[in-house]
mmCIF file of C-alpha atoms and ligand atoms in Angstrom:
data_model
loop_
_atom_site.group_PDB
_atom_site.id
_atom_site.type_symbol
_atom_site.label_atom_id
_atom_site.label_comp_id
_atom_site.label_asym_id
_atom_site.label_seq_id
_atom_site.Cartn_x
_atom_site.Cartn_y
_atom_site.Cartn_z
ATOM 1 C CA MET A 716 -76.890 -145.247 -47.064
ATOM 2 C CA THR A 717 -80.435 -144.042 -47.629
ATOM 3 C CA PHE A 718 -81.120 -140.383 -48.226
ATOM 4 C CA ALA A 719 -82.815 -140.123 -44.809
ATOM 5 C CA ARG A 720 -79.784 -141.624 -43.103
ATOM 6 C CA LEU A 721 -77.496 -139.227 -44.998
ATOM 7 C CA LEU A 722 -79.578 -136.256 -43.835
ATOM 8 C CA SER A 723 -79.489 -137.490 -40.287
ATOM 9 C CA ALA A 724 -75.680 -137.950 -40.456
ATOM 10 C CA MET A 725 -75.337 -134.393 -41.756
ATOM 11 C CA ALA A 726 -77.507 -133.061 -38.933
ATOM 12 C CA VAL A 727 -75.283 -134.802 -36.396
ATOM 13 C CA ALA A 728 -72.198 -133.335 -38.089
ATOM 14 C CA CYS A 729 -73.708 -129.839 -37.847
ATOM 15 C CA LEU A 730 -74.490 -130.303 -34.165
ATOM 16 C CA VAL A 731 -70.909 -131.427 -33.526
ATOM 17 C CA LEU A 732 -69.570 -128.333 -35.338
ATOM 18 C CA ALA A 733 -71.899 -126.031 -33.414
ATOM 19 C CA ALA A 734 -70.814 -127.600 -30.132
ATOM 20 C CA ALA A 735 -67.143 -127.226 -31.079
ATOM 21 C CA ALA A 736 -67.565 -123.456 -31.426
ATOM 22 C CA GLY A 737 -68.533 -123.150 -27.769
ATOM 23 C CA ALA A 738 -66.488 -126.069 -26.471
ATOM 24 C CA ASP A 739 -64.549 -125.921 -23.236
ATOM 25 C CA GLY A 740 -61.543 -123.662 -23.308
ATOM 26 C CA THR A 741 -62.094 -122.061 -26.720
ATOM 27 C CA PRO A 742 -59.103 -119.707 -27.041
ATOM 28 C CA LEU A 743 -59.592 -115.942 -27.000
ATOM 29 C CA GLN A 744 -56.838 -113.380 -27.393
ATOM 30 C CA GLY A 745 -56.895 -110.219 -25.299
ATOM 31 C CA SER A 746 -54.453 -107.418 -25.963
ATOM 32 C CA VAL A 747 -53.667 -104.022 -24.482
ATOM 33 C CA GLY A 748 -51.085 -101.436 -25.486
ATOM 34 C CA PRO A 749 -48.543 -100.303 -26.316
ATOM 35 C CA GLY A 750 -50.720 -97.331 -27.385
ATOM 36 C CA PHE A 751 -54.291 -96.606 -26.300
ATOM 37 C CA THR A 752 -55.627 -99.853 -27.758
ATOM 38 C CA ILE A 753 -57.474 -102.713 -26.109
ATOM 39 C CA SER A 754 -59.117 -105.684 -27.802
ATOM 40 C CA VAL A 755 -60.473 -109.206 -27.551
ATOM 41 C CA LEU A 756 -60.078 -111.383 -30.640
ATOM 42 C CA ALA A 757 -61.023 -114.931 -31.600
ATOM 43 C CA ASN A 758 -59.242 -116.395 -34.625
ATOM 44 C CA GLY A 759 -58.042 -112.889 -35.500
ATOM 45 C CA SER A 760 -61.504 -111.303 -35.514
ATOM 46 C CA LYS A 761 -62.932 -108.844 -33.024
ATOM 47 C CA VAL A 762 -65.262 -110.602 -30.585
ATOM 48 C CA THR A 763 -68.720 -109.050 -30.400
ATOM 49 C CA HIS A 764 -70.731 -112.090 -29.334
ATOM 50 C CA LEU A 765 -69.979 -115.480 -27.792
ATOM 51 C CA ASP A 766 -71.909 -118.576 -26.866
ATOM 52 C CA ALA A 767 -72.169 -119.248 -23.150
ATOM 53 C CA GLY A 768 -69.423 -121.618 -22.048
ATOM 54 C CA SER A 769 -65.790 -121.906 -21.137
ATOM 55 C CA TYR A 770 -62.994 -119.941 -22.731
ATOM 56 C CA ALA A 771 -59.274 -119.638 -22.240
ATOM 57 C CA LEU A 772 -58.490 -115.929 -22.499
ATOM 58 C CA THR A 773 -54.818 -115.144 -23.049
ATOM 59 C CA VAL A 774 -54.051 -111.477 -22.461
ATOM 60 C CA ASP A 775 -50.927 -109.839 -23.825
ATOM 61 C CA ASP A 776 -50.342 -106.696 -21.746
ATOM 62 C CA LYS A 777 -47.794 -104.722 -23.738
ATOM 63 C CA SER A 778 -47.694 -101.567 -21.625
ATOM 64 C CA ASP A 779 -46.617 -100.529 -18.133
ATOM 65 C CA GLU A 780 -49.206 -97.749 -18.118
ATOM 66 C CA HIS A 781 -52.256 -99.692 -19.249
ATOM 67 C CA ASN A 782 -53.974 -102.848 -18.054
ATOM 68 C CA PHE A 783 -56.660 -105.239 -19.276
ATOM 69 C CA HIS A 784 -59.700 -105.681 -17.042
ATOM 70 C CA LEU A 785 -62.695 -107.812 -18.100
ATOM 71 C CA GLN A 786 -65.844 -107.938 -15.993
ATOM 72 C CA GLY A 787 -69.306 -109.348 -16.474
ATOM 73 C CA PRO A 788 -72.022 -111.643 -15.158
ATOM 74 C CA GLY A 789 -71.224 -114.967 -13.514
ATOM 75 C CA GLY A 790 -68.514 -113.408 -11.363
ATOM 76 C CA VAL A 791 -66.100 -112.945 -14.258
ATOM 77 C CA ASP A 792 -63.363 -110.521 -13.200
ATOM 78 C CA ALA A 793 -60.011 -110.939 -14.927
ATOM 79 C CA GLN A 794 -57.351 -108.289 -14.859
ATOM 80 C CA THR A 795 -53.696 -107.602 -15.441
ATOM 81 C CA ASP A 796 -51.638 -105.098 -13.485
ATOM 82 C CA ILE A 797 -51.341 -101.516 -14.788
ATOM 83 C CA LEU A 798 -47.587 -101.364 -14.121
ATOM 84 C CA GLY A 799 -46.944 -104.959 -15.168
ATOM 85 C CA THR A 800 -46.491 -106.353 -18.652
ATOM 86 C CA GLY A 801 -46.515 -109.825 -20.172
ATOM 87 C CA THR A 802 -48.913 -112.620 -20.977
ATOM 88 C CA SER A 803 -51.553 -114.031 -18.619
ATOM 89 C CA THR A 804 -54.162 -116.719 -19.255
ATOM 90 C CA PHE A 805 -57.574 -116.699 -17.594
ATOM 91 C CA ASN A 806 -60.045 -119.593 -17.719
ATOM 92 C CA LEU A 807 -63.480 -118.017 -17.980
ATOM 93 C CA THR A 808 -66.974 -119.409 -17.825
ATOM 94 C CA VAL A 809 -69.256 -116.852 -19.417
ATOM 95 C CA VAL A 810 -73.032 -116.747 -19.080
ATOM 96 C CA ASP A 811 -75.737 -114.751 -20.855
ATOM 97 C CA GLY A 812 -75.240 -111.003 -20.613
ATOM 98 C CA LYS A 813 -72.824 -108.227 -21.455
ATOM 99 C CA TYR A 814 -69.105 -108.298 -20.710
ATOM 100 C CA THR A 815 -66.997 -105.158 -20.688
ATOM 101 C CA PHE A 816 -63.231 -104.805 -20.815
ATOM 102 C CA ILE A 817 -61.359 -101.606 -20.001
ATOM 103 C CA CYS A 818 -57.998 -100.203 -19.062
ATOM 104 C CA ASP A 819 -58.442 -99.065 -15.443
ATOM 105 C CA ALA A 820 -56.130 -96.089 -16.039
ATOM 106 C CA HIS A 821 -58.131 -94.883 -19.071
ATOM 107 C CA PRO A 822 -61.603 -96.382 -18.626
ATOM 108 C CA THR A 823 -63.427 -93.939 -20.884
ATOM 109 C CA ARG A 824 -60.962 -94.108 -23.760
ATOM 110 C CA MET A 825 -59.876 -97.738 -23.633
ATOM 111 C CA THR A 826 -63.006 -99.851 -23.509
ATOM 112 C CA GLY A 827 -64.770 -102.595 -25.394
ATOM 113 C CA SER A 828 -67.499 -105.153 -24.859
ATOM 114 C CA PHE A 829 -69.135 -108.293 -26.146
ATOM 115 C CA THR A 830 -72.364 -110.085 -25.440
ATOM 116 C CA VAL A 831 -72.988 -113.693 -24.534
ATOM 117 C CA GLY A 832 -76.108 -115.676 -25.329
ATOM 118 C CA PRO A 833 -79.421 -114.168 -26.398
ATOM 119 C CA VAL A 834 -79.180 -110.461 -25.629
ATOM 120 C CA GLN A 835 -81.484 -107.634 -26.640
ATOM 121 C CA SER A 836 -80.160 -104.945 -28.969
ATOM 122 C CA THR A 837 -77.455 -102.793 -27.426
ATOM 123 C CA PRO A 838 -78.411 -99.307 -26.221
ATOM 124 C CA PRO A 839 -77.085 -96.310 -28.185
ATOM 125 C CA PRO A 840 -73.588 -95.185 -27.193
ATOM 126 C CA LYS A 841 -73.422 -92.564 -24.484
ATOM 127 C CA PRO A 842 -71.287 -89.440 -24.896
ATOM 128 C CA ALA A 843 -67.819 -89.850 -23.389
ATOM 129 C CA ALA A 844 -67.879 -89.422 -19.621
ATOM 130 C CA PRO A 845 -65.396 -86.899 -18.217
ATOM 131 C CA GLN A 846 -62.006 -88.202 -17.101
ATOM 132 C CA LYS A 847 -61.929 -88.278 -13.313
ATOM 133 C CA LEU A 848 -58.683 -87.230 -11.666
ATOM 134 C CA VAL A 849 -57.390 -86.593 -8.174
ATOM 135 C CA LEU A 850 -54.706 -83.951 -7.648
ATOM 136 C CA THR A 851 -53.193 -84.033 -4.160
ATOM 137 C CA LEU A 852 -50.827 -81.519 -2.577
ATOM 138 C CA THR A 853 -49.142 -82.429 0.707
ATOM 139 C CA ALA A 854 -46.251 -80.694 2.485
ATOM 140 C CA LYS A 855 -43.830 -82.747 0.392
ATOM 141 C CA ALA A 856 -45.393 -83.732 -2.902
ATOM 142 C CA LEU A 857 -47.876 -82.954 -5.650
ATOM 143 C CA THR A 858 -49.411 -86.070 -7.237
ATOM 144 C CA LEU A 859 -51.973 -86.766 -9.946
ATOM 145 C CA THR A 860 -53.861 -90.077 -9.888
ATOM 146 C CA ASN A 861 -57.068 -91.613 -11.129
ATOM 147 C CA PRO A 862 -59.828 -92.320 -8.547
ATOM 148 C CA SER A 863 -58.298 -95.787 -7.921
ATOM 149 C CA GLY A 864 -54.997 -94.214 -6.933
ATOM 150 C CA ALA A 865 -53.007 -95.132 -10.051
ATOM 151 C CA ARG A 866 -50.605 -92.423 -11.174
ATOM 152 C CA VAL A 867 -51.603 -90.559 -14.334
ATOM 153 C CA THR A 868 -49.045 -89.361 -16.861
ATOM 154 C CA SER A 869 -51.147 -89.162 -20.005
ATOM 155 C CA LEU A 870 -54.644 -87.848 -20.672
ATOM 156 C CA VAL A 871 -56.900 -87.361 -23.646
ATOM 157 C CA THR A 872 -58.408 -84.108 -24.798
ATOM 158 C CA GLY A 873 -61.935 -83.404 -23.591
ATOM 159 C CA PRO A 874 -63.821 -82.963 -20.348
ATOM 160 C CA ALA A 875 -62.153 -83.752 -17.032
ATOM 161 C CA VAL A 876 -63.279 -83.444 -13.441
ATOM 162 C CA ILE A 877 -60.331 -82.914 -11.117
ATOM 163 C CA THR A 878 -60.740 -83.321 -7.364
ATOM 164 C CA VAL A 879 -58.038 -81.098 -5.888
ATOM 165 C CA ARG A 880 -56.979 -81.922 -2.336
ATOM 166 C CA ASP A 881 -54.810 -79.077 -1.045
ATOM 167 C CA ARG A 882 -53.334 -80.074 2.333
ATOM 168 C CA SER A 883 -50.809 -77.239 2.510
ATOM 169 C CA ALA A 884 -51.417 -73.839 4.106
ATOM 170 C CA THR A 885 -48.178 -72.471 2.685
ATOM 171 C CA ARG A 886 -48.446 -73.586 -0.933
ATOM 172 C CA GLY A 887 -51.220 -73.612 -3.510
ATOM 173 C CA VAL A 888 -51.768 -76.019 -6.405
ATOM 174 C CA LYS A 889 -51.098 -74.468 -9.799
ATOM 175 C CA LEU A 890 -52.184 -76.046 -13.088
ATOM 176 C CA ARG A 891 -51.219 -74.555 -16.459
ATOM 177 C CA GLY A 892 -51.470 -75.917 -19.978
ATOM 178 C CA GLY A 893 -53.950 -77.667 -22.223
ATOM 179 C CA GLY A 894 -55.897 -74.407 -22.313
ATOM 180 C CA VAL A 895 -56.415 -74.515 -18.549
ATOM 181 C CA ALA A 896 -55.134 -72.109 -15.890
ATOM 182 C CA LYS A 897 -56.198 -72.892 -12.329
ATOM 183 C CA THR A 898 -54.925 -72.445 -8.800
ATOM 184 C CA THR A 899 -56.247 -73.225 -5.324
ATOM 185 C CA GLY A 900 -54.558 -70.183 -3.758
ATOM 186 C CA ILE A 901 -51.650 -70.265 -1.300
ATOM 187 C CA GLY A 902 -53.556 -70.169 1.989
ATOM 188 C CA PHE A 903 -56.386 -72.507 0.953
ATOM 189 C CA VAL A 904 -56.571 -75.867 2.718
ATOM 190 C CA GLY A 905 -59.341 -78.240 1.690
ATOM 191 C CA THR A 906 -60.878 -79.798 -1.403
ATOM 192 C CA GLN A 907 -61.963 -78.137 -4.629
ATOM 193 C CA THR A 908 -63.490 -79.634 -7.750
ATOM 194 C CA TRP A 909 -62.241 -78.292 -11.060
ATOM 195 C CA THR A 910 -64.365 -79.064 -14.096
ATOM 196 C CA VAL A 911 -62.211 -78.357 -17.121
ATOM 197 C CA LYS A 912 -61.974 -79.077 -20.814
ATOM 198 C CA LEU A 913 -58.466 -80.248 -21.660
ATOM 199 C CA GLY A 914 -56.874 -79.235 -24.937
ATOM 200 C CA SER A 915 -53.827 -81.002 -26.327
ATOM 201 C CA GLY A 916 -50.375 -80.167 -25.016
ATOM 202 C CA ALA A 917 -48.329 -80.542 -21.867
ATOM 203 C CA LEU A 918 -49.785 -79.878 -18.433
ATOM 204 C CA ALA A 919 -47.538 -78.073 -15.957
ATOM 205 C CA LEU A 920 -48.395 -79.098 -12.408
ATOM 206 C CA THR A 921 -46.563 -77.076 -9.801
ATOM 207 C CA THR A 922 -47.102 -75.031 -6.668
ATOM 208 C CA GLN A 923 -47.147 -71.363 -5.772
ATOM 209 C CA GLY A 924 -46.219 -69.827 -2.434
ATOM 210 C CA LYS A 925 -43.510 -71.344 -0.252
ATOM 211 C CA LYS A 926 -40.181 -71.994 -2.013
ATOM 212 C CA PRO A 927 -39.018 -74.295 -3.370
ATOM 213 C CA ALA A 928 -42.055 -74.924 -5.564
ATOM 214 C CA LEU A 929 -43.054 -78.618 -5.782
ATOM 215 C CA ALA A 930 -43.249 -80.127 -9.255
ATOM 216 C CA GLY A 931 -45.970 -82.613 -10.102
ATOM 217 C CA PRO A 932 -45.737 -85.283 -12.820
ATOM 218 C CA ARG A 933 -45.245 -84.381 -16.470
ATOM 219 C CA VAL A 934 -48.609 -85.006 -18.095
ATOM 220 C CA THR A 935 -49.262 -84.935 -21.812
ATOM 221 C CA VAL A 936 -52.731 -84.427 -23.220
ATOM 222 C CA SER A 937 -53.306 -85.876 -26.649
ATOM 223 C CA SER A 938 -56.261 -86.222 -28.974
ATOM 224 C CA SER A 939 -58.179 -89.492 -28.712
ATOM 225 C CA SER A 940 -58.459 -90.018 -32.463
HETATM 226 CU CU1 CU B 2075 -54.650 -97.194 -20.299
#
């Protein structure tokens, strides 16, 4: 073999290797839970950038209070159920752009992303957005959910915006704990927005006014680090 032929054979070998890295169905491993952790790995390393192409993403959802939800360009939208657990495989075709994965129950705390193809430098990280919550009092129950309607039982310390929907004229919503003390008042019927800063501890969600008082969910607030 001449030197030129050897070089050309090596070039072909390199092209084959490069193609293999982005070949159809390259495996990726997604994981969420059991704690506040979410990740996408390839061969054991965190994925920050991929070539455009097809991937087989296997997600191990280890928690019944978290889920894995990946979205990005090209119509990619793969998610597991918040309440469900187990392994799911998604066949993805990714195109140039940025892909983000979150837990829908804790989107500000449990989030990650990777880029595909030639992408400009990433913008600086934004400060954490407040946790958005909906606290609803009816004649029979007091519930705390996220804006998508999923029940919330754990929160992280920091800013929160709580939309309080008080539908009872005989009871008021009462929130104590985490350095917060708030009430809608017994006779109030309508919606209030509480902007609070949650400290760590247990939140007591209950009602005042008509007996018996209604108890909301037990919610623990813990530090994100
Ligand atoms: Cu979560």
